[in-house]
Coordinates of C-alpha atoms in Angstrom, one line a residue:
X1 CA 123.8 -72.9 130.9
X2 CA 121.4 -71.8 132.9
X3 CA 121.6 -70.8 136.9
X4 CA 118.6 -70.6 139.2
X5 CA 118.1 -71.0 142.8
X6 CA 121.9 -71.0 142.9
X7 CA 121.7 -74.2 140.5
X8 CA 123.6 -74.2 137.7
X9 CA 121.7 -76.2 135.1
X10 CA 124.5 -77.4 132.1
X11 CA 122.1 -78.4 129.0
X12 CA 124.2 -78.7 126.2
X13 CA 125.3 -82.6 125.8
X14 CA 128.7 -82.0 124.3
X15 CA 130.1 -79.7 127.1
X16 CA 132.9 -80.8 129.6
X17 CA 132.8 -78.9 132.9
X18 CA 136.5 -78.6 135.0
X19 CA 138.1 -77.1 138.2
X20 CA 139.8 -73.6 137.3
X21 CA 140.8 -72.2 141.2
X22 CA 137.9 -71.9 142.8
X23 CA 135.5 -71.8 139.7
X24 CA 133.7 -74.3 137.2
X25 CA 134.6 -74.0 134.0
X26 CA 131.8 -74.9 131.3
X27 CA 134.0 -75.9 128.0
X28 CA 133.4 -77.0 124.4
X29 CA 136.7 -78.3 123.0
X30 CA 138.9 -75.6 123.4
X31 CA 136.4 -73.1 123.7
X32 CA 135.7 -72.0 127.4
X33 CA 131.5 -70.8 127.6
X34 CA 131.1 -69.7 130.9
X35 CA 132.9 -69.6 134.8
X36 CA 130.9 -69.7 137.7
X37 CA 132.2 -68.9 141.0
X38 CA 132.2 -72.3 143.4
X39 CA 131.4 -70.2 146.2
X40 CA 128.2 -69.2 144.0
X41 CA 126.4 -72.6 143.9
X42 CA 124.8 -75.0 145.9
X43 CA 124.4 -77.6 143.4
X44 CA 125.6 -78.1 139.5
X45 CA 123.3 -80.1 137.1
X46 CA 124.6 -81.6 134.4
X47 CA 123.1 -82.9 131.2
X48 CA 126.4 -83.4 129.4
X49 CA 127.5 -86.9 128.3
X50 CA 131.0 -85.7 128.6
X51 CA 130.2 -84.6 132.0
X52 CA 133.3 -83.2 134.7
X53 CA 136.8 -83.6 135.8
X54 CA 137.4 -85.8 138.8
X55 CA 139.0 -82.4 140.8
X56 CA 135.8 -80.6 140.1
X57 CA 134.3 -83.7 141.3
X58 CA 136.1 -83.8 144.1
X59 CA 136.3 -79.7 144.7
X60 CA 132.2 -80.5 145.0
X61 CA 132.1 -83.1 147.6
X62 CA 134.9 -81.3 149.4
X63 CA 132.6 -78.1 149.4
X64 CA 129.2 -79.9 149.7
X65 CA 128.3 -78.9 146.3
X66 CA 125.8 -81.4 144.8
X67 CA 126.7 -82.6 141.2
X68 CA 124.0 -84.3 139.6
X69 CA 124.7 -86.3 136.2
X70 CA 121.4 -87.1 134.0
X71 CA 121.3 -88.0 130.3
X72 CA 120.8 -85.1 127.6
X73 CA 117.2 -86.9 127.9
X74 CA 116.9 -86.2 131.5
X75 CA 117.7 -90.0 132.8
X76 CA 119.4 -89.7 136.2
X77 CA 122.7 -91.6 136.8
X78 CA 124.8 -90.5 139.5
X79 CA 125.3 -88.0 142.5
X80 CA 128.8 -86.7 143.7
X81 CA 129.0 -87.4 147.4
X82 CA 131.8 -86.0 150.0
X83 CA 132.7 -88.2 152.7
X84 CA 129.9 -86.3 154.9
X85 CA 126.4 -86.4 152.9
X86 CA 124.7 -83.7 153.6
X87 CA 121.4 -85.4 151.5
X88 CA 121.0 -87.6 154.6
X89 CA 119.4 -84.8 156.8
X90 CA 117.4 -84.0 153.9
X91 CA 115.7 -87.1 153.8
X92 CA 115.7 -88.0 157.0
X93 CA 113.6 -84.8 157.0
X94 CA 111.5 -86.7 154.2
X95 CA 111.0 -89.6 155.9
X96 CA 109.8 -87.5 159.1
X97 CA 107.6 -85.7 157.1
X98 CA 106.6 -88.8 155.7
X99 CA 105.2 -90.4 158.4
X100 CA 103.8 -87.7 160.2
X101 CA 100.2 -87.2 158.5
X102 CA 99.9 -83.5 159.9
X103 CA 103.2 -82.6 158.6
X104 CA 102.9 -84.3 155.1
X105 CA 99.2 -82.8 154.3
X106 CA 101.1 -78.9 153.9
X107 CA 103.1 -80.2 151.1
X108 CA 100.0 -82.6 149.6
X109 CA 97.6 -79.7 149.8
X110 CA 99.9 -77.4 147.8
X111 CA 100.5 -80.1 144.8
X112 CA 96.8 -80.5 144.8
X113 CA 96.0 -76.8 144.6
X114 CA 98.9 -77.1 141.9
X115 CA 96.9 -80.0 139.9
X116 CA 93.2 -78.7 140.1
X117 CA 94.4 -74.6 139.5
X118 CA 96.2 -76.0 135.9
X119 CA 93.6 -78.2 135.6
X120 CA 91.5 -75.5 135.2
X121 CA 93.5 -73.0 133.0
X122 CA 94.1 -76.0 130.4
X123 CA 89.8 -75.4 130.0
X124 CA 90.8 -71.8 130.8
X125 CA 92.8 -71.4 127.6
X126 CA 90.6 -73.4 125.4
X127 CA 87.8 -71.3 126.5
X128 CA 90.1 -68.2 125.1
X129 CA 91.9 -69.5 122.0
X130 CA 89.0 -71.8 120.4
X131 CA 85.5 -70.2 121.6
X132 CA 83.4 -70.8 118.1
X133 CA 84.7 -74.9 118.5
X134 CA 83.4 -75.7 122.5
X135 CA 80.7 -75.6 124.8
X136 CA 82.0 -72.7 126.6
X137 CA 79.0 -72.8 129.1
X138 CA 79.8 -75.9 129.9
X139 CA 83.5 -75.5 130.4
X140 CA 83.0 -72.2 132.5
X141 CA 80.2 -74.2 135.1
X142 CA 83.1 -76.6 135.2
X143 CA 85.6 -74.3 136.0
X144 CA 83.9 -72.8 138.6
X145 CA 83.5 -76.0 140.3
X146 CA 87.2 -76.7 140.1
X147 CA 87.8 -72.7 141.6
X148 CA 85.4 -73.9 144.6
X149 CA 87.4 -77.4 145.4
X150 CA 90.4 -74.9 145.5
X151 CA 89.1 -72.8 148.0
X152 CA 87.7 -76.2 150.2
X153 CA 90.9 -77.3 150.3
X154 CA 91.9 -74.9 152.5
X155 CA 89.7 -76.2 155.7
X156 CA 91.0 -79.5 154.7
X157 CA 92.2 -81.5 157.8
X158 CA 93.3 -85.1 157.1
X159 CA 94.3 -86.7 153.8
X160 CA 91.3 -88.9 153.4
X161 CA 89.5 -85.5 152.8
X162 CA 92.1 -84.2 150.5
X163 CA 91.8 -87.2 148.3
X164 CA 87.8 -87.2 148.2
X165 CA 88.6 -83.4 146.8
X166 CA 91.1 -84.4 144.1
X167 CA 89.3 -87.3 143.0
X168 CA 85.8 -84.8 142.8
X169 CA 87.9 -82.6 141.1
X170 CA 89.7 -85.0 138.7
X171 CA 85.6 -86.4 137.3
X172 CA 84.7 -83.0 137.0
X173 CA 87.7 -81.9 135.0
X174 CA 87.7 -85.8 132.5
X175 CA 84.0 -84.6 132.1
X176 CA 85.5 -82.1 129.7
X177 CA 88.3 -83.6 127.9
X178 CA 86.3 -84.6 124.9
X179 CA 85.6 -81.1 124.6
X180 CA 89.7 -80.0 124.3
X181 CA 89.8 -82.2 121.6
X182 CA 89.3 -80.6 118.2
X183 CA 90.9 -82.8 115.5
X184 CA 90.6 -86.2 114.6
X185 CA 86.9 -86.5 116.4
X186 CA 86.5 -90.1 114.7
X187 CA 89.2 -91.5 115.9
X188 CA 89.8 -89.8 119.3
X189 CA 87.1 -89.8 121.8
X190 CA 86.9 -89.3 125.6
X191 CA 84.2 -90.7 127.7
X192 CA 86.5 -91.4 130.8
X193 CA 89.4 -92.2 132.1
X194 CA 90.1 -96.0 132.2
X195 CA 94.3 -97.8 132.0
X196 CA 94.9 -100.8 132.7
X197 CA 94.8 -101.5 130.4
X198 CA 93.7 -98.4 128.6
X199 CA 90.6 -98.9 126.5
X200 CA 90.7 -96.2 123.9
X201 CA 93.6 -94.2 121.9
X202 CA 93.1 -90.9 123.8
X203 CA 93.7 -93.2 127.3
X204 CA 96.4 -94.9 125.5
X205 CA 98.8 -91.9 125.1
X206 CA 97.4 -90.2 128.2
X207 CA 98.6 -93.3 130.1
X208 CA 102.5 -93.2 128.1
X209 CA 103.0 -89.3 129.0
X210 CA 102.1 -89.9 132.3
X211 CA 105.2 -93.1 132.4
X212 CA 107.3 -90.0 130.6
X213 CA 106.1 -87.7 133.2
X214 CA 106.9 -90.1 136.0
X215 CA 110.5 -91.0 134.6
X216 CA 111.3 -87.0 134.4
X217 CA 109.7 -86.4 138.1
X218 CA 111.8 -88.9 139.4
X219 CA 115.1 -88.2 138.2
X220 CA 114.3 -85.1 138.9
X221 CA 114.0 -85.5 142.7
X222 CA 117.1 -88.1 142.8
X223 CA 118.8 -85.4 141.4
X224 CA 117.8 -82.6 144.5
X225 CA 118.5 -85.2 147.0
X226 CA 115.3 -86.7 147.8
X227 CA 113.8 -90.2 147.9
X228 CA 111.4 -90.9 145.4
X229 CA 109.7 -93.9 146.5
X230 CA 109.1 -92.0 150.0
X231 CA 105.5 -89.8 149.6
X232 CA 103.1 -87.4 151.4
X233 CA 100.0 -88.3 149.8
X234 CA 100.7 -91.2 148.2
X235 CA 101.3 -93.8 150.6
X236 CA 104.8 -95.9 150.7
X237 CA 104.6 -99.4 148.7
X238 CA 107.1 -101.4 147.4
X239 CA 108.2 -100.6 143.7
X240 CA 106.2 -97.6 143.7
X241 CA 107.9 -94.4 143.7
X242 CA 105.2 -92.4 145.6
X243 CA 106.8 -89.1 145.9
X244 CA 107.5 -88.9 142.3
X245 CA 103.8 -89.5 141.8
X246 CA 102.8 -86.5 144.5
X247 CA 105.0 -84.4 141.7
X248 CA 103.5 -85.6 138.7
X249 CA 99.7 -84.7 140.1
X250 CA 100.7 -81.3 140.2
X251 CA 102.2 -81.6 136.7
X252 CA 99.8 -83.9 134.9
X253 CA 97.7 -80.9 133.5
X254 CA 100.4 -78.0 132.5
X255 CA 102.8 -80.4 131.3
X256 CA 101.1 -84.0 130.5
X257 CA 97.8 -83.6 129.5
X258 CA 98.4 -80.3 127.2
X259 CA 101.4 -82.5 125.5
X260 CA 98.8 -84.8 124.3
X261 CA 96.0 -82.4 123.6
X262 CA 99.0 -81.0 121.4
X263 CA 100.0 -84.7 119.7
X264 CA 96.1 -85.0 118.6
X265 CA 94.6 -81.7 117.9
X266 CA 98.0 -81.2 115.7
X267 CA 97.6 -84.4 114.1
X268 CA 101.4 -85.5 114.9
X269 CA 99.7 -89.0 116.2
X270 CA 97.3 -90.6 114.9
X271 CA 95.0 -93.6 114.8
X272 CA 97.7 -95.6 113.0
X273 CA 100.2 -95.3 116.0
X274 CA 98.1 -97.8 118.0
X275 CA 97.4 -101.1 118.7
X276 CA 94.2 -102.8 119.4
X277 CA 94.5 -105.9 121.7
X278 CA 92.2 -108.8 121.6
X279 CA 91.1 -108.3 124.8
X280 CA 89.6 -104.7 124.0
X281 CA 93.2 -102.6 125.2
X282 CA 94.4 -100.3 123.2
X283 CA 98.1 -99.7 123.0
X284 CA 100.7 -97.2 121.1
X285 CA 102.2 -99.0 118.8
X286 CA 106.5 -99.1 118.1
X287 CA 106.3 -96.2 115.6
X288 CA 103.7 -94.2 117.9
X289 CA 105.9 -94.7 120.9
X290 CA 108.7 -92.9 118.9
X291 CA 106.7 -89.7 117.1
X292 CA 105.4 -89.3 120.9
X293 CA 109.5 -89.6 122.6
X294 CA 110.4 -87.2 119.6
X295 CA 107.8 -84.5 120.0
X296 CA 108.4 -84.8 124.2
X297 CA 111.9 -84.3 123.5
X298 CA 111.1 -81.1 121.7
X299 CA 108.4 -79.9 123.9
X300 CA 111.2 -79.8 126.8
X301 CA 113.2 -77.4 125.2
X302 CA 110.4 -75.0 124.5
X303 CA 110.6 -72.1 126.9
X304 CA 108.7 -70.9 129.8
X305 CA 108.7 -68.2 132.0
X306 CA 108.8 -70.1 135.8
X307 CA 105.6 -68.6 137.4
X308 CA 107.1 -68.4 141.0
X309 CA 111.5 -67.8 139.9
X310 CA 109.7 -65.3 136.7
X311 CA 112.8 -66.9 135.3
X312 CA 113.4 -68.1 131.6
X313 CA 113.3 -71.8 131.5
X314 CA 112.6 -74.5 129.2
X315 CA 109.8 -77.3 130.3
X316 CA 112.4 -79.9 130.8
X317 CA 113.8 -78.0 134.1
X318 CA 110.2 -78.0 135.2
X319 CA 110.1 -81.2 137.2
X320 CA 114.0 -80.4 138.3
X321 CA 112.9 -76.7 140.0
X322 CA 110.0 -78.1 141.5
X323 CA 112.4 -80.7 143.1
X324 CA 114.4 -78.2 144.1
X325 CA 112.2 -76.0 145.4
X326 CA 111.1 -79.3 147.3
X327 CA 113.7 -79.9 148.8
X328 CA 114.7 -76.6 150.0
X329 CA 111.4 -76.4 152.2
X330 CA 112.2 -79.9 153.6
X331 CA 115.2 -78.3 154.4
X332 CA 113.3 -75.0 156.2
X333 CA 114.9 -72.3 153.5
X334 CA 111.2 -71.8 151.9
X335 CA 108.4 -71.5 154.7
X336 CA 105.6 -73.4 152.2
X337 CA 106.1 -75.2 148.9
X338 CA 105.4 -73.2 146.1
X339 CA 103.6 -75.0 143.7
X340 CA 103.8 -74.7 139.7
X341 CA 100.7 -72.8 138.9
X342 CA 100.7 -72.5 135.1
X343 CA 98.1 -70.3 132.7

């Protein structure tokens, strides 16, 4: 268990949590592991199969207290709602915010600064750990560029304008993936970024981890109350869960993009994990699909320090603190969204 931002997080998937007065109870068999205060919390998270009694269940909705039920995996599956849901005003909030360009560009302009700034401390850290192996000259001109679309994005003042910025950004940063590749040369190259289908293995499992990326985002934003088909910079369509996309930009390179600079340069996947298609795709194949589930699994119980909580956490709860933290300034406890700004 883990309690942040008056969240209690429950990762262990063979835990049953029950009503004890006015406390939760976290229990394994007969075994009782920890007692939080209901008074304490805001929401509960739980990533137990066994999941909760009905009276805590009901204690929570009496009290307001969101309970959120997700799959040891992270798949969301339910909410615990009173008979007044408070998540209502939250998105109603959302939608407002939505719909209001000069409103919704705060929030886009902070997950952009979040995307480029780890964008360039994945080159950052390559730079550090491997300087002998790259073209460091050309990975620092490219860094600085990236530091300089940071600081324009400041005077941006319309979304248009933020977009031409991240996509700048976004050819800049591709221009040196090749370059963060260090194993496996032969077999995976980078020349650009191209889905779609995806042309080449490195595209190939960029293009999975990003579907992995999107799943956690969104579960993780169904789980703090929000909508995630309603976006700031990524406009509403049908079927297309644009907020959870406005996450996973700010994610991509800390979380996505290192995974799979991890899965190559480790030599955990390789060129017999994909597929080629007769019409030139490239695809993982059954048995790639599964080494790259496997390792994800692992990577999200690696731990962190959370750069703006300076909390222990493991990568999984990522997505689900950023939600959080979301949500709260939708709500007007946080006066700006903090972004996740990893080095």
């Amino acid at each position: 268990m883990i309690k942040l931002l008056n969240t209690l997080y429950v990762l262990s998937e063979d835990v049953y949590l029950k009503l004890d007065g006015e406390n939760v109870v976290v229990c394994r068999d007969d075994t009782t592991l920890g007692r939080y205060p209901l008074h304490t919390l805001c929401n509960i998270v739980c990533f137990s199969y066994k999941g909760a009694s009905p009276s805590l269940m009901g204690k929570c909705a009496e009290n307001c207290i969101g309970l959120s039920f997700f799959t040891p995996n992270g798949r969301f599956l339910a909410n615990v709602y009173g008979e007044s849901n408070g998540n209502i005003l939250l998105r109603k909030e959302q939608y407002r915010i939505s719909d209001d360009e000069s409103r919704a560009l705060g929030y886009a302009k902070n997950m952009i600064i979040g995307k480029i700034y780890n964008e360039k401390w994945c080159l950052e850290r390559t730079k550090r750990d491997h300087p002998m192996r790259v073209d460091v000259d050309k990975m620092s001109g490219v860094s600085e560029n990236l530091t300089q679309f940071l600081n324009n994005i400041n005077e941006v003042k319309n979304m248009d304008s933020l977009r031409g910025i991240e996509g700048k950004a976004a050819l800049q940063y591709f221009s040196c993936f090749d370059d963060l590749i260090l194993n496996q040369k032969d077999d995976f190259t980078f020349t650009e970024r191209n889905r779609r289908p995806p042309k080449d293995n490195v595209n190939a499992l960029l293009s999975f981890v990003y579907i992995l990326l999107s799943n956690e985002c969104s579960s993780a934003l169904e789980g703090a109350g929000l909508d995630p088909y309603s976006g700031f910079m990524h406009t509403d369509r049908p079927g297309r869960k644009s907020l959870a996309l406005d996450l996973v930009e700010e994610l991509r390179g800390s979380i996505g993009d290192r995974f799979v600079l991890t899965l190559i340069n480790t030599k955990m996947i390789r060129n017999e994990h994909f597929t080629k298609q007769e019409a030139g795709g490239v695809l993982l194949s059954e048995q790639g699909r599964k080494v790259v589930i496997s390792e994800w699994q692992k990577h999200k119980k690696e731990k962190i320090t959370h750069p703006f909580l300076n909390e222990k956490i493991e990568w999984g709860l990522v997505p689900h603190v950023q939600a959080m933290l979301l949500a709260r300034t939708i709500r007007g406890d946080l006066s700006e969204y903090p972004p996740f700004l990893w080095k």
